[in-house]
Amino acid sequence: MVYENPDGVKIGLEVHVQLNKLKTKLFCGCSTDYHNDEPNTHVCPVCLGLPGSLPVINERAVEFAIRIGLALSCEIVEQTQFHRKNYYYPDLPKGFQTTQYDYPIASKGKVIIEGEDGERVIRITRAHMEEDPGRLQHIGTIEKSKGTLINYNRSGMTLIEIVSEPDMRSPKEARRYLDKLRSILDYLDVFNGDLEGAMRVDANVSVFGGERVEIKNISSFKGAERALLYEIMRQKNHVRRGGEIVMETRHFDEARGVTISMRTKEAEHDYRYFPEPDLVPLRVAERAPEIQKALPELPDARRERFLRQYEMSNMHARALTNEIKVADFYEDVAGKVNPKDAAVWVADILRGELNYRDLGIDAFAAKDIVTIIELVTENRITEQSGVEVIRTILDHGGKPQDIVKDKGLLKVEDDIVAKAVKEAIAENPEAVTDYLGGKEKSLNFVVGKVMQKTKGRADAREVRERLVKDLNDQS
Amino acid sequence: MVTWTDISGIKQKIAESSAEEVTASYLEKIGKSCINGFVRTWDRALEVAKAIDAGDQEGPLAGVPIAIKDNISTTGLSTTCSSKILQGYVPPYDAHVIGKLRDAGAVILGKTNMDEFAMGTSTESSYYGATLNPWDTDRVPGGSSGGSAAVVAAGEAPVSLGSDTGGSVRCPAAFCGVVGLKPTYGCISRYGLISYANSLEQIGPLATCVADIAALMDVIAGHDHRDSTSINRENNYSEALKDDVNGLKIGVPEEYFGEGIDEGVEKAVWDAIGKYEDMGASWKKISMPHTKYALASYYIIAMSEASSNLARFDGTRYGFRADGDNWHVMASNTRAEGFGDEVKRRILLGTYALSAGYHDRYYLKALKVRTLVKQDFDRALSEVDVLMGPTMPTPAFKIGEKIDDPLSLYLADVNTVPVNLAGVPSISVPCGFSEGMPVGLQIIGKHFDENTIIRAAYSFEQNTAHHTRRPREVV
Amino acid sequence: MITKEEVEHVGWLARIRIDETKSDAYAGKLNSVLDYFGQLDKVDTEDVPPTYHVMDIVNVFRKDEVTESMPQDAVLSNTEYRKEGNFKTPKII
């Protein structure tokens, strides 16, 4: 079925990714590990913009950028040069942001997502490198601010800005795109998406072929979906009432779930870009083939392989390859038990329980799920008990074997004993008659038979008690 | 009291007395000065000299006092670019050259006066007031490194450092009758030099003789990983101190003797060229047709870069801060009150030249003309070894004569700015007098061929007596 | 020719407050310089590439190795406007 896109929605996204897995900032040797530290303790003359300081490019940052570009199927630029984007804001210690301008390091790429009507290609316009500004904190409320505090620890962190074409037709597709992007970046090991500010999103959206509106201040993927849903509704209503959409920038108010016009005059922005004289050009395209060769297997390729290698459903393959940690976890488990069983248990059951608790795959040990799957496939516990063991581990901790014992979940084993007892009674009528006739010792013979049938796994005392009970019930 | 001594003389004095006594005598002389060459002396100078006497520090410049232009960062010694906006700013780090000087045992006497942010040709635009020319205190010392040239000419320091963006070392050297070198772009690290126009400027030494220029270059030149434009190239400058110009091919650009050239200057320069001929060199007239466009190109580039370089002075992190109830108003007031008129004019013009609609007409055009000027040099220097002409078209002018007419001041830089556009090295040496004021001969060389111009300048000095004339003691 | 209005706009872009009474005077001085710059219009620069860097060097990098940052005291040493380790400025809204 083809998605009609009845409102002519076009969404483009600009995603800022902070390469926090680099050890140092883009232009200086300050450590990137500032997230838990005091303000202004990860700065030097360069990232503080002190007079006379000069930038020097972090080589690994460039390699990371090329890695990202290649993973997004981009062309890598032959030669580029950092530019200055000139504007005044207190978080910018030099009064300009150092960024790539006319020649982004990567351009013309694509990301494939699961769209409204099947696979959909989202074109990547460009991906360029730039430096992160410092962090502002308002004293008091925004409306009645008494001043602004500035912490430059973040200043100079490497950002990659990934700009898409307006190829998404719904907030759902936008969300899928963001998830996919994060998935790819995770695989590339260039950033830790869990750290604050690791991924920041600006969106632009238009309906019915009208002017596009930019939405800023989106702080999460969920926020992006909500902001877009609201903004599309607002634009549709506005047009329906005979209004016209004007090109503008709007601010997403996360708490109220609405977008608010920032009323900025575009004419006031004139960034006066020019090449940074303190940095020489980058001629790095020749590094691309080597970096390409070293690229890890990416989510799409891994999904294809999972389908082939483990013969799982498409849904499972997708679920298991979105996050590199989940995929690694799965392959660890699949190496020890039947891969199909592993797929069901990891993709459906374990992930369901983890999502419910807002936990990542890190919260569960692969060897525990292996044990649980073994218990179930050996018929020693029921599937339901397996789920109970997972829940218990997540909520209270513990080892699967102990939990099974403590909770008496070895129900399958009970059944075996019961069956053996019944059989032994039926097969040894003489001994039974002797016992019922008062010959106590005859019972030992029947117990021995049960033990034979259960290959000694049953507890002899339990077997005796059960025999006594069954025979008494019979008579 | 010491006076007009070169480095070898200083070393002899230190051997006879002590570094402490030498430094003390300079500080005493500076204390009595009326030329306003220093904006501040360093309160730890004597301490450093004592340490040298104690043998704590050796090096090629052990105990040699030096004056530093007020735009070169010195840890613990205020560095203000002679501007109100940097009042109270104490750099927490040393410029690369300062580290080199300290390691070599030099004793920093203090910071010298300059045109505010190095924007000028007269040292009249300083927040601290004008520096006077020791040869005639009614006249300017040239600029922008006017303080650095005047204190050497007045015997208040044996050597000094300046910076040369469009002639700021060579102009005051010529006006004050001392030697000044603008090295090849990339020869000396700019780390710690507070930028005015970073694609054009270099730090340069000033001294009473060519040998001292070479001695300073041996200490401060060389690669620095903190300046991406610094070139990795070894050289020994003192080896060039040879009295030998036999076979040297000199080009004399006719455009350097253009409209408005002072007769006395013209005569002194031609006499000098005649002298070279006597010494075994040959010369020919040469044409550099784009010289007349160099000034406009230079000023557009310098102002554009400056408008961005000076954006960081917003009152937020250091220096002067004006009132204002929100950040943008505070920043606008700070900059309106903190910068002087000429700096503000250049920032406004540079902002204009980079702004939407004017970028191509001014900024881009200027960079294309820069290419043509550079090609003039490439062509000329493929035919001859060095170029010679007057450093300045006139001797030092009167204080106040041009300060209200920016354009007439700009025109004085006609022979110095092409050198910065091309990035080639150039030295100014005393070659005579006009109206009783010193005249400078400019010797321009090929990229990284400092040694040829040093040899040419040294040979001239060995065969003439101009550099031995000193201004009478000004008190 | 730069107009009084353009001077004010450029003043805003450059964050330099220009008193309305002075913008005319500024325009006058700036125009005499811009007039002079106008002579470049005469230079034929067809097919001439711009010179951004006078030296032809590329790919200057540093390794991704941590160097020491400054102590917080030193970072804040040049201003009296600070609070709890942060720089402090008037509000930015």
Short mmCIF file of N, CA and C in Angstrom, two decimals, chain B residues 405-475:
data_model
loop_
_atom_site.label_atom_id
_atom_site.label_comp_id
_atom_site.label_asym_id
_atom_site.label_seq_id
_atom_site.Cartn_x
_atom_site.Cartn_y
_atom_site.Cartn_z
N ASP B 405 42.56 62.22 9.71
CA ASP B 405 42.27 61.82 8.34
C ASP B 405 42.78 60.40 8.12
N PRO B 406 41.94 59.41 8.46
CA PRO B 406 42.40 58.02 8.42
C PRO B 406 43.04 57.66 7.08
N LEU B 407 42.43 58.10 6.00
CA LEU B 407 42.91 57.68 4.69
C LEU B 407 44.35 58.12 4.44
N SER B 408 44.69 59.37 4.85
CA SER B 408 46.06 59.84 4.62
C SER B 408 47.05 59.01 5.41
N LEU B 409 46.61 58.53 6.58
CA LEU B 409 47.48 57.63 7.36
C LEU B 409 47.67 56.31 6.65
N TYR B 410 46.56 55.79 6.10
CA TYR B 410 46.64 54.49 5.41
C TYR B 410 47.64 54.59 4.25
N LEU B 411 47.65 55.72 3.56
CA LEU B 411 48.47 55.86 2.36
C LEU B 411 49.97 55.77 2.68
N ALA B 412 50.33 56.06 3.93
CA ALA B 412 51.74 55.99 4.32
C ALA B 412 52.28 54.56 4.26
N ASP B 413 51.37 53.57 4.27
CA ASP B 413 51.79 52.17 4.30
C ASP B 413 52.02 51.58 2.91
N VAL B 414 52.06 52.45 1.92
CA VAL B 414 52.04 51.97 0.53
C VAL B 414 53.16 51.00 0.20
N ASN B 415 54.35 51.19 0.78
CA ASN B 415 55.48 50.31 0.43
C ASN B 415 55.63 49.12 1.36
N THR B 416 54.92 49.13 2.47
CA THR B 416 55.10 48.02 3.42
C THR B 416 54.03 46.95 3.27
N VAL B 417 52.78 47.34 2.94
CA VAL B 417 51.71 46.34 2.94
C VAL B 417 51.85 45.26 1.85
N PRO B 418 52.44 45.57 0.69
CA PRO B 418 52.51 44.50 -0.32
C PRO B 418 53.28 43.29 0.20
N VAL B 419 54.28 43.55 1.01
CA VAL B 419 55.12 42.49 1.60
C VAL B 419 54.27 41.53 2.43
N ASN B 420 53.34 42.07 3.22
CA ASN B 420 52.49 41.23 4.05
C ASN B 420 51.48 40.45 3.21
N LEU B 421 51.01 41.07 2.14
CA LEU B 421 50.08 40.36 1.26
C LEU B 421 50.77 39.14 0.64
N ALA B 422 52.08 39.30 0.34
CA ALA B 422 52.81 38.21 -0.31
C ALA B 422 53.43 37.25 0.70
N GLY B 423 53.51 37.66 1.96
CA GLY B 423 54.07 36.79 2.99
C GLY B 423 55.57 36.69 2.98
N VAL B 424 56.24 37.53 2.20
CA VAL B 424 57.70 37.45 2.09
C VAL B 424 58.38 38.19 3.25
N PRO B 425 59.67 37.94 3.50
CA PRO B 425 60.37 38.63 4.58
C PRO B 425 60.91 39.98 4.11
N SER B 426 61.06 40.88 5.05
CA SER B 426 61.55 42.21 4.71
C SER B 426 62.19 42.84 5.93
N ILE B 427 63.31 43.52 5.69
CA ILE B 427 64.01 44.16 6.80
C ILE B 427 64.16 45.65 6.48
N SER B 428 64.04 46.49 7.51
CA SER B 428 64.29 47.92 7.32
C SER B 428 65.57 48.28 8.08
N VAL B 429 66.51 48.90 7.36
CA VAL B 429 67.76 49.33 8.02
C VAL B 429 67.96 50.83 7.80
N PRO B 430 68.59 51.51 8.76
CA PRO B 430 68.83 52.95 8.59
C PRO B 430 69.75 53.19 7.39
N CYS B 431 69.37 54.17 6.55
CA CYS B 431 70.20 54.42 5.36
C CYS B 431 70.44 55.90 5.12
N GLY B 432 70.20 56.73 6.13
CA GLY B 432 70.43 58.15 5.94
C GLY B 432 69.40 58.98 6.66
N PHE B 433 69.36 60.25 6.31
CA PHE B 433 68.48 61.18 7.01
C PHE B 433 67.80 62.13 6.03
N SER B 434 66.61 62.57 6.40
CA SER B 434 65.93 63.62 5.65
C SER B 434 65.27 64.52 6.68
N GLU B 435 65.45 65.81 6.54
CA GLU B 435 64.95 66.79 7.52
C GLU B 435 65.45 66.43 8.92
N GLY B 436 66.64 65.83 9.00
CA GLY B 436 67.19 65.46 10.30
C GLY B 436 66.56 64.22 10.90
N MET B 437 65.65 63.60 10.14
CA MET B 437 64.99 62.39 10.64
C MET B 437 65.52 61.18 9.88
N PRO B 438 65.57 60.02 10.58
CA PRO B 438 66.13 58.82 9.94
C PRO B 438 65.28 58.35 8.76
N VAL B 439 65.96 57.74 7.81
CA VAL B 439 65.29 57.14 6.66
C VAL B 439 65.61 55.64 6.68
N GLY B 440 64.61 54.83 6.34
CA GLY B 440 64.81 53.38 6.33
C GLY B 440 64.87 52.83 4.92
N LEU B 441 65.83 51.92 4.72
CA LEU B 441 65.91 51.19 3.45
C LEU B 441 65.23 49.84 3.66
N GLN B 442 64.29 49.52 2.80
CA GLN B 442 63.59 48.24 2.91
C GLN B 442 64.23 47.22 1.97
N ILE B 443 64.59 46.07 2.50
CA ILE B 443 65.15 44.99 1.70
C ILE B 443 64.22 43.78 1.82
N ILE B 444 63.68 43.38 0.67
CA ILE B 444 62.67 42.32 0.64
C ILE B 444 63.27 41.07 0.01
N GLY B 445 62.99 39.92 0.59
CA GLY B 445 63.55 38.66 0.06
C GLY B 445 62.48 37.65 -0.32
N LYS B 446 62.97 36.49 -0.74
CA LYS B 446 62.06 35.40 -1.09
C LYS B 446 61.56 34.73 0.18
N HIS B 447 60.48 33.95 0.05
CA HIS B 447 59.96 33.19 1.19
C HIS B 447 61.07 32.40 1.86
N PHE B 448 61.20 32.55 3.14
CA PHE B 448 62.17 31.83 3.97
C PHE B 448 63.63 32.09 3.60
N ASP B 449 63.84 33.16 2.83
CA ASP B 449 65.23 33.51 2.52
C ASP B 449 65.65 34.71 3.35
N GLU B 450 65.32 34.67 4.64
CA GLU B 450 65.74 35.72 5.56
C GLU B 450 67.24 35.92 5.50
N ASN B 451 67.96 34.83 5.31
CA ASN B 451 69.41 34.94 5.40
C ASN B 451 70.01 35.86 4.34
N THR B 452 69.40 35.88 3.16
CA THR B 452 69.92 36.79 2.12
C THR B 452 69.68 38.25 2.50
N ILE B 453 68.51 38.57 3.00
CA ILE B 453 68.28 39.99 3.35
C ILE B 453 69.07 40.38 4.60
N ILE B 454 69.26 39.41 5.49
CA ILE B 454 70.09 39.71 6.67
C ILE B 454 71.54 39.98 6.21
N ARG B 455 72.02 39.15 5.29
CA ARG B 455 73.39 39.35 4.80
C ARG B 455 73.51 40.70 4.09
N ALA B 456 72.51 41.04 3.27
CA ALA B 456 72.54 42.32 2.56
C ALA B 456 72.53 43.49 3.55
N ALA B 457 71.68 43.38 4.56
CA ALA B 457 71.56 44.46 5.55
C ALA B 457 72.85 44.57 6.37
N TYR B 458 73.38 43.43 6.74
CA TYR B 458 74.60 43.41 7.55
C TYR B 458 75.77 44.02 6.78
N SER B 459 75.88 43.64 5.51
CA SER B 459 76.98 44.18 4.68
C SER B 459 76.87 45.70 4.58
N PHE B 460 75.64 46.19 4.39
CA PHE B 460 75.43 47.64 4.29
C PHE B 460 75.86 48.32 5.57
N GLU B 461 75.48 47.74 6.66
CA GLU B 461 75.80 48.27 7.98
C GLU B 461 77.33 48.31 8.20
N GLN B 462 78.01 47.26 7.74
CA GLN B 462 79.46 47.19 7.92
C GLN B 462 80.18 48.25 7.10
N ASN B 463 79.52 48.71 6.03
CA ASN B 463 80.19 49.65 5.12
C ASN B 463 79.64 51.06 5.18
N THR B 464 78.74 51.32 6.15
CA THR B 464 78.18 52.67 6.31
C THR B 464 78.13 53.00 7.79
N ALA B 465 77.83 54.25 8.09
CA ALA B 465 77.84 54.67 9.50
C ALA B 465 76.47 55.17 9.96
N HIS B 466 75.43 55.02 9.09
CA HIS B 466 74.12 55.58 9.45
C HIS B 466 73.60 55.03 10.79
N HIS B 467 73.83 53.74 10.98
CA HIS B 467 73.25 53.11 12.17
C HIS B 467 73.96 53.53 13.44
N THR B 468 75.10 54.18 13.31
CA THR B 468 75.82 54.57 14.52
C THR B 468 75.34 55.93 15.04
N ARG B 469 74.58 56.66 14.22
CA ARG B 469 74.05 57.95 14.72
C ARG B 469 72.89 57.69 15.66
N ARG B 470 72.88 58.44 16.74
CA ARG B 470 71.84 58.25 17.75
C ARG B 470 71.17 59.57 18.04
N PRO B 471 69.92 59.51 18.45
CA PRO B 471 69.29 60.78 18.86
C PRO B 471 69.98 61.29 20.12
N ARG B 472 69.97 62.63 20.30
CA ARG B 472 70.54 63.10 21.55
C ARG B 472 69.60 62.68 22.68
N GLU B 473 70.21 62.61 23.86
CA GLU B 473 69.45 62.15 25.02
C GLU B 473 68.19 63.01 25.20
N VAL B 474 67.05 62.37 25.22
CA VAL B 474 65.83 63.16 25.46
C VAL B 474 65.43 63.04 26.93
N VAL B 475 65.29 64.17 27.55
CA VAL B 475 64.87 64.14 28.96
C VAL B 475 63.74 65.11 29.22
#
